[in-house]
Short mmCIF file of C-alpha atoms in Angstrom, two decimals:
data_model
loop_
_atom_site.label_atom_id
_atom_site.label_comp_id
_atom_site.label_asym_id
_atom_site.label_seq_id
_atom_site.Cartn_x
_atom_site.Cartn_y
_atom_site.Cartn_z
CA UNK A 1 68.88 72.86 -29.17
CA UNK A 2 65.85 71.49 -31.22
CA UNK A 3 63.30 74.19 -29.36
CA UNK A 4 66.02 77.29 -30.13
CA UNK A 5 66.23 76.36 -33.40
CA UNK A 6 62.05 76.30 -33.99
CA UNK A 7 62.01 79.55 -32.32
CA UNK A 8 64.19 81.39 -34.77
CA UNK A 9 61.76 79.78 -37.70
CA UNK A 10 59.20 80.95 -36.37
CA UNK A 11 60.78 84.69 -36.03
CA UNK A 12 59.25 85.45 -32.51
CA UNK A 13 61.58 88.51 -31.91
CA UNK A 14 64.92 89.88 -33.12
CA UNK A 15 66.04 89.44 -29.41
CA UNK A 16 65.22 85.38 -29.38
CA UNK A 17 66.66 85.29 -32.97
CA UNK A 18 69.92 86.42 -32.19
CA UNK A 19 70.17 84.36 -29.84
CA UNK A 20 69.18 81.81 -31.56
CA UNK A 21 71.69 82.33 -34.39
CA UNK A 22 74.87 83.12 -31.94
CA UNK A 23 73.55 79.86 -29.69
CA UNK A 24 73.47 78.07 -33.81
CA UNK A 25 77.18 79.45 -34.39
CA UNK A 26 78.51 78.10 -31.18
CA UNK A 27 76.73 74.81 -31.73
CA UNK A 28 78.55 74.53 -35.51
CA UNK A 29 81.73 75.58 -34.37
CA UNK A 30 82.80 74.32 -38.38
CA UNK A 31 82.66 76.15 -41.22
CA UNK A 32 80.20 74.96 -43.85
CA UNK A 33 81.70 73.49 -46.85
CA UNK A 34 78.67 73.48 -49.32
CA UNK A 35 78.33 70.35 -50.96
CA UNK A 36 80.26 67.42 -51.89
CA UNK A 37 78.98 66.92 -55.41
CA UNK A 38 81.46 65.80 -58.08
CA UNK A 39 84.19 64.57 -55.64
CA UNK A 40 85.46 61.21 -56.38
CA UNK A 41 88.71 61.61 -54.95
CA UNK A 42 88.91 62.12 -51.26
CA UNK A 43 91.92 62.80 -48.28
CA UNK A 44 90.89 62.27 -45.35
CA UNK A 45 93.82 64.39 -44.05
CA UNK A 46 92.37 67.76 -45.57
CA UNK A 47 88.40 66.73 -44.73
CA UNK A 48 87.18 70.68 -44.53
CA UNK A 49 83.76 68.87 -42.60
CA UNK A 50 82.91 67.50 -39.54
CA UNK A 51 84.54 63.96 -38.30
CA UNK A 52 82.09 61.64 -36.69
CA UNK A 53 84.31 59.80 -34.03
CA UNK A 54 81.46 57.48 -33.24
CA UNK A 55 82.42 53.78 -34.53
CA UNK A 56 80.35 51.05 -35.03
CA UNK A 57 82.04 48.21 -34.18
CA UNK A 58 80.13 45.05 -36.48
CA UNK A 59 78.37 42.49 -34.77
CA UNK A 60 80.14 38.73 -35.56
CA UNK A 61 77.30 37.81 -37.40
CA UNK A 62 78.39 40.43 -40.20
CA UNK A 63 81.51 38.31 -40.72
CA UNK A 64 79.97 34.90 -40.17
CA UNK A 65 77.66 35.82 -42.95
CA UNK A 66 80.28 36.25 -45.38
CA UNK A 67 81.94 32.70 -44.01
CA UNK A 68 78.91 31.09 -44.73
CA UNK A 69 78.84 32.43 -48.62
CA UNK A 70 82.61 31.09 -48.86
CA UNK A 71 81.86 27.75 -47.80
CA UNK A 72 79.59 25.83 -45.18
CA UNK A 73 81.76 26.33 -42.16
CA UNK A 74 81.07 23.81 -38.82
CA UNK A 75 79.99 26.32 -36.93
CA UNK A 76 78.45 23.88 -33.98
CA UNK A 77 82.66 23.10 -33.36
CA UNK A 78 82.94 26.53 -32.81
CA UNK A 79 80.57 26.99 -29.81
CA UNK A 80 82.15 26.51 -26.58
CA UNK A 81 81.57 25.99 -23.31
CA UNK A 82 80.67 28.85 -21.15
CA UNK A 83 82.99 28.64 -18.18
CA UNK A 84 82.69 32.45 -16.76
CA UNK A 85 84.68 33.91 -13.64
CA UNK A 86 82.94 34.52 -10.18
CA UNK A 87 83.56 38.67 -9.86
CA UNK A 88 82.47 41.44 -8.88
CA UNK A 89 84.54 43.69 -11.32
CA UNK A 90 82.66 45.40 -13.29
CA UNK A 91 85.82 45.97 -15.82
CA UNK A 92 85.33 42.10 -15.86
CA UNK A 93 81.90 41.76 -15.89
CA UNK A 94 81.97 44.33 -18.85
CA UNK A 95 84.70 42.17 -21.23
CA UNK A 96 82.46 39.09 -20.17
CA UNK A 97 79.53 40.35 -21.72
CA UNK A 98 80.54 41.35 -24.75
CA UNK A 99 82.24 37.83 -25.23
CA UNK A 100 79.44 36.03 -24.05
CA UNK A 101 76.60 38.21 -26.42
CA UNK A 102 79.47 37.48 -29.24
CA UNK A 103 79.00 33.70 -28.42
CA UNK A 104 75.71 33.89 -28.68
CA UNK A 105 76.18 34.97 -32.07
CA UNK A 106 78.16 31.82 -32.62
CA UNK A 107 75.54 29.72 -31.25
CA UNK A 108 72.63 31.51 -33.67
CA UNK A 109 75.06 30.26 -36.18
CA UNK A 110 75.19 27.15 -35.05
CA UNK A 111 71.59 26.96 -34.67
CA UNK A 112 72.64 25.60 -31.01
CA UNK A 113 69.26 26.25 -29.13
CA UNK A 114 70.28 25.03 -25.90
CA UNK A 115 73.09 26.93 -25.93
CA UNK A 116 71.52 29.83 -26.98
CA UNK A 117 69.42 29.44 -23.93
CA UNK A 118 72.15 28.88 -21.63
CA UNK A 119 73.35 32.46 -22.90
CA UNK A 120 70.75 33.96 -22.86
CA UNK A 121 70.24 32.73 -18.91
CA UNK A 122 74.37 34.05 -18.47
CA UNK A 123 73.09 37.24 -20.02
CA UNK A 124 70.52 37.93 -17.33
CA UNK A 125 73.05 36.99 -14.51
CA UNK A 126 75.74 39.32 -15.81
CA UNK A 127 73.31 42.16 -16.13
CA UNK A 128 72.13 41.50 -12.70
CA UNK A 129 75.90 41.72 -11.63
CA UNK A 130 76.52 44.91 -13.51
CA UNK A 131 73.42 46.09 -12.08
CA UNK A 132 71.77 46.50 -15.55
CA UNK A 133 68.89 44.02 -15.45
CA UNK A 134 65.91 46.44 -15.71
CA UNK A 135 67.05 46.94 -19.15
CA UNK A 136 68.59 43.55 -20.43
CA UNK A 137 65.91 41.99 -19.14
CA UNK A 138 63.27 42.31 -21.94
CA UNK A 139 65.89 40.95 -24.58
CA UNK A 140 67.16 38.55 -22.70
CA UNK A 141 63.51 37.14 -22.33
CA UNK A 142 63.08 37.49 -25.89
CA UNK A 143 66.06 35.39 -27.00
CA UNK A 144 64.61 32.72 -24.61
CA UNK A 145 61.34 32.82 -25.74
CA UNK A 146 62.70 33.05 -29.61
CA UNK A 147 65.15 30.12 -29.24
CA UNK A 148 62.03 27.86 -28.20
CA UNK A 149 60.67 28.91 -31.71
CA UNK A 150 64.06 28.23 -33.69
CA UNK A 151 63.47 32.08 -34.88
CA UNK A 152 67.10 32.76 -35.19
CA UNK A 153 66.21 35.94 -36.94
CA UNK A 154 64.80 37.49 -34.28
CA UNK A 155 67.76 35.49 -31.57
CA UNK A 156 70.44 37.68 -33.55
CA UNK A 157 68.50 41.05 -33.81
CA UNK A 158 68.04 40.72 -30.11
CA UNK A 159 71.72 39.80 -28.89
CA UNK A 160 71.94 42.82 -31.24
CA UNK A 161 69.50 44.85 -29.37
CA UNK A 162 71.00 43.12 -26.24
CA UNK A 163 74.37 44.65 -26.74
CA UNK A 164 73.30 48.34 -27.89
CA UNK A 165 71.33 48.09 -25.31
CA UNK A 166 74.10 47.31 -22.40
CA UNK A 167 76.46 49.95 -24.12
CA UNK A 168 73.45 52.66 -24.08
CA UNK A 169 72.49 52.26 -20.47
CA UNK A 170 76.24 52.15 -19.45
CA UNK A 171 76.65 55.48 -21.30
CA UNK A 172 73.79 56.73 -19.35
CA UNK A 173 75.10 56.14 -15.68
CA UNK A 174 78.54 57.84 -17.25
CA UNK A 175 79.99 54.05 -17.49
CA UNK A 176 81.29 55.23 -20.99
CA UNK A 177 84.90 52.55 -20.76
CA UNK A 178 82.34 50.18 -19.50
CA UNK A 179 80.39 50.30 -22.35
CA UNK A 180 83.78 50.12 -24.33
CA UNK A 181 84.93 46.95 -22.57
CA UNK A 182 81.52 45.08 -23.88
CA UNK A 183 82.16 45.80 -27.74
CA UNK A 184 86.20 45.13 -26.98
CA UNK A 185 85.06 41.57 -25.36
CA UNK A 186 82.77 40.86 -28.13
CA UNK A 187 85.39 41.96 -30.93
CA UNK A 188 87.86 39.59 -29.41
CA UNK A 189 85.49 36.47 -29.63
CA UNK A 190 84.19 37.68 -32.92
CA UNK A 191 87.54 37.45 -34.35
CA UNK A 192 88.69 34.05 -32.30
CA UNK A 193 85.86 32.46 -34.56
CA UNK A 194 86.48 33.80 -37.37
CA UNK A 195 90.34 33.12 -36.85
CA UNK A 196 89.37 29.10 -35.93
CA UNK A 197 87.11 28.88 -39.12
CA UNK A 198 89.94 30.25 -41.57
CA UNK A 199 92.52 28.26 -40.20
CA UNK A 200 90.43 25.13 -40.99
CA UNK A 201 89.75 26.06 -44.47
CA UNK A 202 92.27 28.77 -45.18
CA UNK A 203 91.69 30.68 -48.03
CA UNK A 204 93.19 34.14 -49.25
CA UNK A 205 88.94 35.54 -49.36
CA UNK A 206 88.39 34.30 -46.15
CA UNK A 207 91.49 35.42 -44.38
CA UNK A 208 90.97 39.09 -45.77
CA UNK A 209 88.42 39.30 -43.31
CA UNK A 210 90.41 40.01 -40.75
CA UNK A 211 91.82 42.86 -42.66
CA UNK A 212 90.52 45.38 -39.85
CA UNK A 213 93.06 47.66 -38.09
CA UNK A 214 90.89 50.55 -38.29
CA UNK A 215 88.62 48.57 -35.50
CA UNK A 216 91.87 47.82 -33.40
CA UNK A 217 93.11 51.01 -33.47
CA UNK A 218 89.51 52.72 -32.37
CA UNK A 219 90.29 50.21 -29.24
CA UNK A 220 93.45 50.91 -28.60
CA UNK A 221 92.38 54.76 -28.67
CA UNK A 222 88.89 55.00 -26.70
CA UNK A 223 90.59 51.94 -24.09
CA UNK A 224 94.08 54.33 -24.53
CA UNK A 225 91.30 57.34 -22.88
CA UNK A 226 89.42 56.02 -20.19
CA UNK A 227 90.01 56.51 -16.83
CA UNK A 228 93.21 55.58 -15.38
CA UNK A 229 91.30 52.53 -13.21
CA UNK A 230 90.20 51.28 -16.53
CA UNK A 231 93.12 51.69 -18.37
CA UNK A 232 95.53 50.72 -15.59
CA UNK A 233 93.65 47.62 -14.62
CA UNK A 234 95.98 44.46 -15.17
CA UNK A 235 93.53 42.74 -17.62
CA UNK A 236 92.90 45.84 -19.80
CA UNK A 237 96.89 46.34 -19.51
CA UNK A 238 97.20 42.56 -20.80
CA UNK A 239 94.44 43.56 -23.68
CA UNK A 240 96.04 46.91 -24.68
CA UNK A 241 99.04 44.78 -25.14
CA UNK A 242 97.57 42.27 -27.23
CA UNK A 243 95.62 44.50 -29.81
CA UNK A 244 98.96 45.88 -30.29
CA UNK A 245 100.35 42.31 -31.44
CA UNK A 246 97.26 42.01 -33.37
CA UNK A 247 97.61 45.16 -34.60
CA UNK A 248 101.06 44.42 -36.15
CA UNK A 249 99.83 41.70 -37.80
CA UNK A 250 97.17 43.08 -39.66
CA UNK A 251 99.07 46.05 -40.87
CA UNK A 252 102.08 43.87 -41.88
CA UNK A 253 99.66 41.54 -44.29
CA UNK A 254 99.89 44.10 -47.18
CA UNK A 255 99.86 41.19 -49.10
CA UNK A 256 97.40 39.37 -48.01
CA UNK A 257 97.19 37.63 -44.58
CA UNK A 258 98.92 34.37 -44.29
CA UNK A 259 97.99 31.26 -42.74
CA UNK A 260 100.76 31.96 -40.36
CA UNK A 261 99.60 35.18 -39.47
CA UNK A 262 96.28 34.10 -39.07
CA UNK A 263 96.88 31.48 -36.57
CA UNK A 264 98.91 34.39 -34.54
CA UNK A 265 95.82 37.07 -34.48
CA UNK A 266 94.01 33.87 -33.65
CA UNK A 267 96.24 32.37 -30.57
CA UNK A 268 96.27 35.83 -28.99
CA UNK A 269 92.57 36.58 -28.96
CA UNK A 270 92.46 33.23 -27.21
CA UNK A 271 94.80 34.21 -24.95
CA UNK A 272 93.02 37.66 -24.12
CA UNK A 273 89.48 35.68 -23.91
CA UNK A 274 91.58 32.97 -21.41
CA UNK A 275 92.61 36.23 -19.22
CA UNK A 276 89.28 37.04 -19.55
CA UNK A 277 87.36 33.87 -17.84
CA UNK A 278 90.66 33.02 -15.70
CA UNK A 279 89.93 36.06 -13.48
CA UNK A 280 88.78 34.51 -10.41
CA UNK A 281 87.97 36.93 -7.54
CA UNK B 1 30.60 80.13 -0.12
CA UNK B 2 29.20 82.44 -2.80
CA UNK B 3 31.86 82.72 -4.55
CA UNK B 4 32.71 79.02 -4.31
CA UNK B 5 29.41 78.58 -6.04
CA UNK B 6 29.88 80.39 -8.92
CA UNK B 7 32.90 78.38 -9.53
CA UNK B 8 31.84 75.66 -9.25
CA UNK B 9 28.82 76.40 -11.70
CA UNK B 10 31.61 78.31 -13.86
CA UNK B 11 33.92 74.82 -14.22
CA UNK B 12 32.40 73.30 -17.14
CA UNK B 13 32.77 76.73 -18.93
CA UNK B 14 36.44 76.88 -17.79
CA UNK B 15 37.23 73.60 -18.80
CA UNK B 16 36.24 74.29 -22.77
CA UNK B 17 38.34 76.77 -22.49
CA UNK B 18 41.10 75.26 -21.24
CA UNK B 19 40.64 72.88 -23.60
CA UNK B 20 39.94 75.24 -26.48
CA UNK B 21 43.23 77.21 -25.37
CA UNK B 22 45.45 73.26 -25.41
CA UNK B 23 44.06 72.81 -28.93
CA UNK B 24 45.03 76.20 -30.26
CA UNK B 25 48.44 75.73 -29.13
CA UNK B 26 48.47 72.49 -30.51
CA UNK B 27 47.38 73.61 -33.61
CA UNK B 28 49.55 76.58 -34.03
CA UNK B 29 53.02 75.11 -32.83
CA UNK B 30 55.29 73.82 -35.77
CA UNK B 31 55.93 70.17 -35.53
CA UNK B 32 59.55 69.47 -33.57
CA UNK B 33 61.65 67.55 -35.60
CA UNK B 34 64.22 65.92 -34.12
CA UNK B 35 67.07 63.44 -34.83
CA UNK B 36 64.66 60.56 -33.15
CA UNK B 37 62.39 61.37 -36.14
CA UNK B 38 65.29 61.14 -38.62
CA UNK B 39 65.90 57.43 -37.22
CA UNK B 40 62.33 56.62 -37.86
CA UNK B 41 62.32 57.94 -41.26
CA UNK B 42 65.95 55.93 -41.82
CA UNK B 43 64.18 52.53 -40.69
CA UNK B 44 61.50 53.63 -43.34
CA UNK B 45 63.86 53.61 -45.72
CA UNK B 46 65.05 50.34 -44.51
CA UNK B 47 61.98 48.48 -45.29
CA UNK B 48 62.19 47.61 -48.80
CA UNK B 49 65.50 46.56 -48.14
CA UNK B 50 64.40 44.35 -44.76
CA UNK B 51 62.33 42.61 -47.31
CA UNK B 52 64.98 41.76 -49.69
CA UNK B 53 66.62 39.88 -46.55
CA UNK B 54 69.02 42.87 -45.21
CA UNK B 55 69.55 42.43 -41.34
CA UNK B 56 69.31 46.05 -40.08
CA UNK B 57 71.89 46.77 -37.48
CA UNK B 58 70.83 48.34 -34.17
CA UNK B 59 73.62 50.78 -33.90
CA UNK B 60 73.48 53.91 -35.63
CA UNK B 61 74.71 57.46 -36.07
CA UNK B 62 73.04 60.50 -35.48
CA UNK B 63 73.13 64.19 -34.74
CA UNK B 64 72.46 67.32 -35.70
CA UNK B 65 74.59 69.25 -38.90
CA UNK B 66 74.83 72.83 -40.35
CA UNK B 67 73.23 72.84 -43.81
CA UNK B 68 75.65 72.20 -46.32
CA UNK B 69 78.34 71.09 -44.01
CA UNK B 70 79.83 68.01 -44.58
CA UNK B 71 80.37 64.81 -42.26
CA UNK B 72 82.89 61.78 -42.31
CA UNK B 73 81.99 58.65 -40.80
CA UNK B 74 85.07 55.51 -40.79
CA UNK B 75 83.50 52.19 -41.10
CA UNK B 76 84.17 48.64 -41.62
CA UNK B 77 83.08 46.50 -44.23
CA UNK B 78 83.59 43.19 -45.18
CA UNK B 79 83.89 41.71 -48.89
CA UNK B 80 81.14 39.46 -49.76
CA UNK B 81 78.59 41.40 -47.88
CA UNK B 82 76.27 43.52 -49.52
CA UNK B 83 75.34 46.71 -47.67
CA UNK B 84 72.48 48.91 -47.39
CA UNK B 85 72.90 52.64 -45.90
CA UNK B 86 70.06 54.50 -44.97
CA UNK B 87 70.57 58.42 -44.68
CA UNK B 88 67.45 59.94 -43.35
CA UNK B 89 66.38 63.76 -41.91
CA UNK B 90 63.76 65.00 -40.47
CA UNK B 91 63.59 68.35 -42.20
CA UNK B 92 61.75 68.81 -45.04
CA UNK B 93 63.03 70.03 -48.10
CA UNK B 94 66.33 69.39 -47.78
CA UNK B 95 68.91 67.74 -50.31
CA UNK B 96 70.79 64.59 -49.25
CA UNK B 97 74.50 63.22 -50.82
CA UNK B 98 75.79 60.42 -49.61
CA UNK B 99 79.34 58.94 -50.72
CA UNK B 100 81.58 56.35 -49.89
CA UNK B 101 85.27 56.08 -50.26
CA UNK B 102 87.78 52.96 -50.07
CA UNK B 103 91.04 53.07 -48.55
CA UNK B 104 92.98 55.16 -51.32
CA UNK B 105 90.12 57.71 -51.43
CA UNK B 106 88.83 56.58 -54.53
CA UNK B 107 84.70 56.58 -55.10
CA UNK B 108 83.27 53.63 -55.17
CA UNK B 109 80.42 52.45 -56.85
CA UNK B 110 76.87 52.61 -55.29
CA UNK B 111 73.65 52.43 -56.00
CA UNK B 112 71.65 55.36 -54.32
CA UNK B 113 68.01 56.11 -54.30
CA UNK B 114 66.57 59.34 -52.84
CA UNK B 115 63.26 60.04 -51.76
CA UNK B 116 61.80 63.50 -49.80
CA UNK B 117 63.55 62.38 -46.52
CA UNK B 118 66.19 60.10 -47.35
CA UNK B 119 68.65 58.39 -49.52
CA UNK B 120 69.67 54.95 -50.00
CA UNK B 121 73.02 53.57 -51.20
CA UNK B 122 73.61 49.80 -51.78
CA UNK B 123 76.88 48.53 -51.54
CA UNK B 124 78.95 46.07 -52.42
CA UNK B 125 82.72 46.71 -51.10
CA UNK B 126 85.65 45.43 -53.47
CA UNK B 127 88.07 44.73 -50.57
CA UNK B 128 87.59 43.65 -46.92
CA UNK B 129 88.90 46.92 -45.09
CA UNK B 130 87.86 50.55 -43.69
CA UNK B 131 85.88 52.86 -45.93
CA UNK B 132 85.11 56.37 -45.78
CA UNK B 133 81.02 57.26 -45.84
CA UNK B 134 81.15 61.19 -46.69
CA UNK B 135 78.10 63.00 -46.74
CA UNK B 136 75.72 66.42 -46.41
CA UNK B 137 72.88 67.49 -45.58
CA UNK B 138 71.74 71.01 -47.71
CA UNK B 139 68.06 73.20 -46.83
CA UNK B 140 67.39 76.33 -48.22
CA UNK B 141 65.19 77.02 -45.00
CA UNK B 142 66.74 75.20 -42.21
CA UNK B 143 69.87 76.41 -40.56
CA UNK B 144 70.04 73.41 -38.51
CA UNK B 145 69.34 69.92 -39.78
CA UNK B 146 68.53 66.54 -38.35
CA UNK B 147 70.24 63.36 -39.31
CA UNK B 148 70.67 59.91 -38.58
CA UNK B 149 72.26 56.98 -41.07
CA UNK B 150 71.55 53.61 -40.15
CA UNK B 151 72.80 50.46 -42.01
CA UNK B 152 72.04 47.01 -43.01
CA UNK B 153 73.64 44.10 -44.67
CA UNK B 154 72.98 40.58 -46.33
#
């Protein structure tokens, strides 16, 4: 698409350019709008442009960030134990990752470097399970080689890296609800955290952070598409269920979440990440 | 064997202009941009901001849009953050607007900075929730345009 469109700029031949033009038309299927200047009001129900259906689901550490600015959460309580399933399900394997890159995430939080290193060692097995380790490798290394520095900079832009990473090579071998089932896993143990630390210190500010039903909903639709093994496998059935709990929740805290309803998004990710490491094949 | 001779004695000959041929070609080809070039240019833009303690995330969106056409991108921020956005092309000339909307559809407040290949918004989001980032891309020479918009936070 790049070389058609250089050829019509450079005006080789009428021929090429039409082409190039009815090859430009099929490629913008939308109709241009001109631009947006002066709008300050906006419906997203009449949007005249393009929608870009691409999320990007935020990393824990966006969240945590904004914990640590409300108060000095403990976050070495909130590190736990890696105790992960023996499988060779790759539905599995996927969730697994994501939780375990999101507890990594924890741990740089923590400033935990042994268990930093003991993720980033779990990383390196799962990829070799999902049979991804060409390309986790390199990070995986780094967040080794960065926790024996304390460089916890560079330990979260690589479980960051780590992640994309995963999700990009899955989308190459057409593993697309694989790649889904990583930033679902880590979503789940994102939020579990971030549940445990309001709960402890509940405040209105904090528990507005889990004001995100736009994020379960994207789950709930890309899980809702995938293949029918994927979306018909008992622990993604469990999952789908769940989000839709959580789901509820979130949309009935119009006023604000409540402690109450933060302990219940809270106790079912649990119970989704317990579903998750129970699996025992 | 003649012949062979000649050619031989002929390669340096053929070489220069082999060579002279790759560097005409070179020369004369228009630079390709492409969306990889508008990520660079968005982690360009990102630099000041990496200094100022942003984390860049590694995700990103990119593609390629009609001049003049607009795009709509859901995200999620969180109150108490402060966000960077980093709109970037890889076409020259063009004209960059970049807007963000909360919930209701109501503007909200940024700070934006444009330079030749990209623009910059800070912001700071009044409410933990989903927010609308609306923008275009405009050339008066380029049908087709290169984009990618990165982000960052602290």
């Amino acid at each position: 698409m790049t070389t058609q469109l250089w050829m019509a700029s450079s005006a080789r031949s009428t021929l090429l350019a039409t082409l190039v033009l009815t090859a430009t038309s099929l490629t913008f299927p939308l109709k241009a709008q001109g631009t947006n200047a002066g709008v300050q009001e906006f419906d997203p129900l009449s949007f005249p442009g393009q929608v870009v259906d691409d999320v990007v689901v935020p990393v824990p550490s966006e969240v945590f960030t904004v914990l640590d600015k409300l108060g000095e959460p403990n976050w070495r309580q909130e590190v736990r134990d890696l105790k992960l399933p023996q499988s060779s399900d790759r539905i599995l394997l996927s969730l697994v990752f994501g939780y375990v890159v999101a507890e990594g995430f924890v741990a740089v939080q923590a400033e935990d470097k042994e268990s930093v290193k003991d993720i980033g060692r779990e990383v390196i097995d799962l990829a070799k399970a999902l049979g991804i380790s060409k390309s986790v490798l390199p990070h995986a290394q780094a967040i080794l080689d960065a926790a024996d520095q304390n460089d916890w900079k560079s330990i979260r832009k690589e479980f960051d890296l780590t992640q994309k990473t995963v999700r990009t090579t899955m989308e190459q071998m057409r593993d697309e609800d694989l790649a889904q089932c990583v930033s679902l896993g880590g979503w789940l143990r994102g939020t579990a955290s971030v549940t445990s630390i309001v709960t402890k210190t509940f405040s209105a500010d904090r528990a507005e952070l889990l004001n995100q039903p736009m994020l379960v909903e994207h789950f709930l639709s890309v899980i809702g598409k995938t293949p029918t093994a994927t979306r018909e496998h008992p622990l993604v059935v469990k999952i789908l269920s769940g989000l839709r709990d959580v789901l509820t929740e979130m949309e009935s805290a119009v006023d604000g979440f409540t402690e109450e309803s933060v302990r219940t998004i809270g106790s079912k990710c649990d119970s989704l990440l317990s579903e998750i490491t129970a699996v025992v094949k | 064997m003649h012949s062979l001779s000649l050619l031989l004695l002929r390669l340096p000959a053929l070489w220069a202009q082999a060579l002279t041929a790759l560097l005409v070609t070179l020369i004369l080809t228009p630079a390709h941009a492409s969306v990889d070039d508008a990520h660079s240019f968005a982690m360009e833009a990102a630099v000041p901001f990496v200094e100022q303690g942003f984390i860049v995330r590694e995700d990103y969106w990119n593609g390629e849009i009609k001049s003049g056409q607009q795009l709509m991108i859901k995200h999620q921020l969180f109150k108490g953050n402060e966000y960077a956005f980093w709109l970037a092309t890889a076409n020259e000339g063009a004209k960059l607007d970049l807007k963000v909307f909360d919930d209701k559809g109501k503007a909200i407040e940024i700070d934006q900075k444009k330079a030749e290949l990209w623009s910059t918004a800070r912001v700071n989001p009044p409410k933990t929730g989903t927010y609308t980032l609306v923008f275009s891309l405009t050339s008066k020479t380029e049908v087709g345009l290169f984009w990618a918009l990165a982000y960052g936070y602290r």
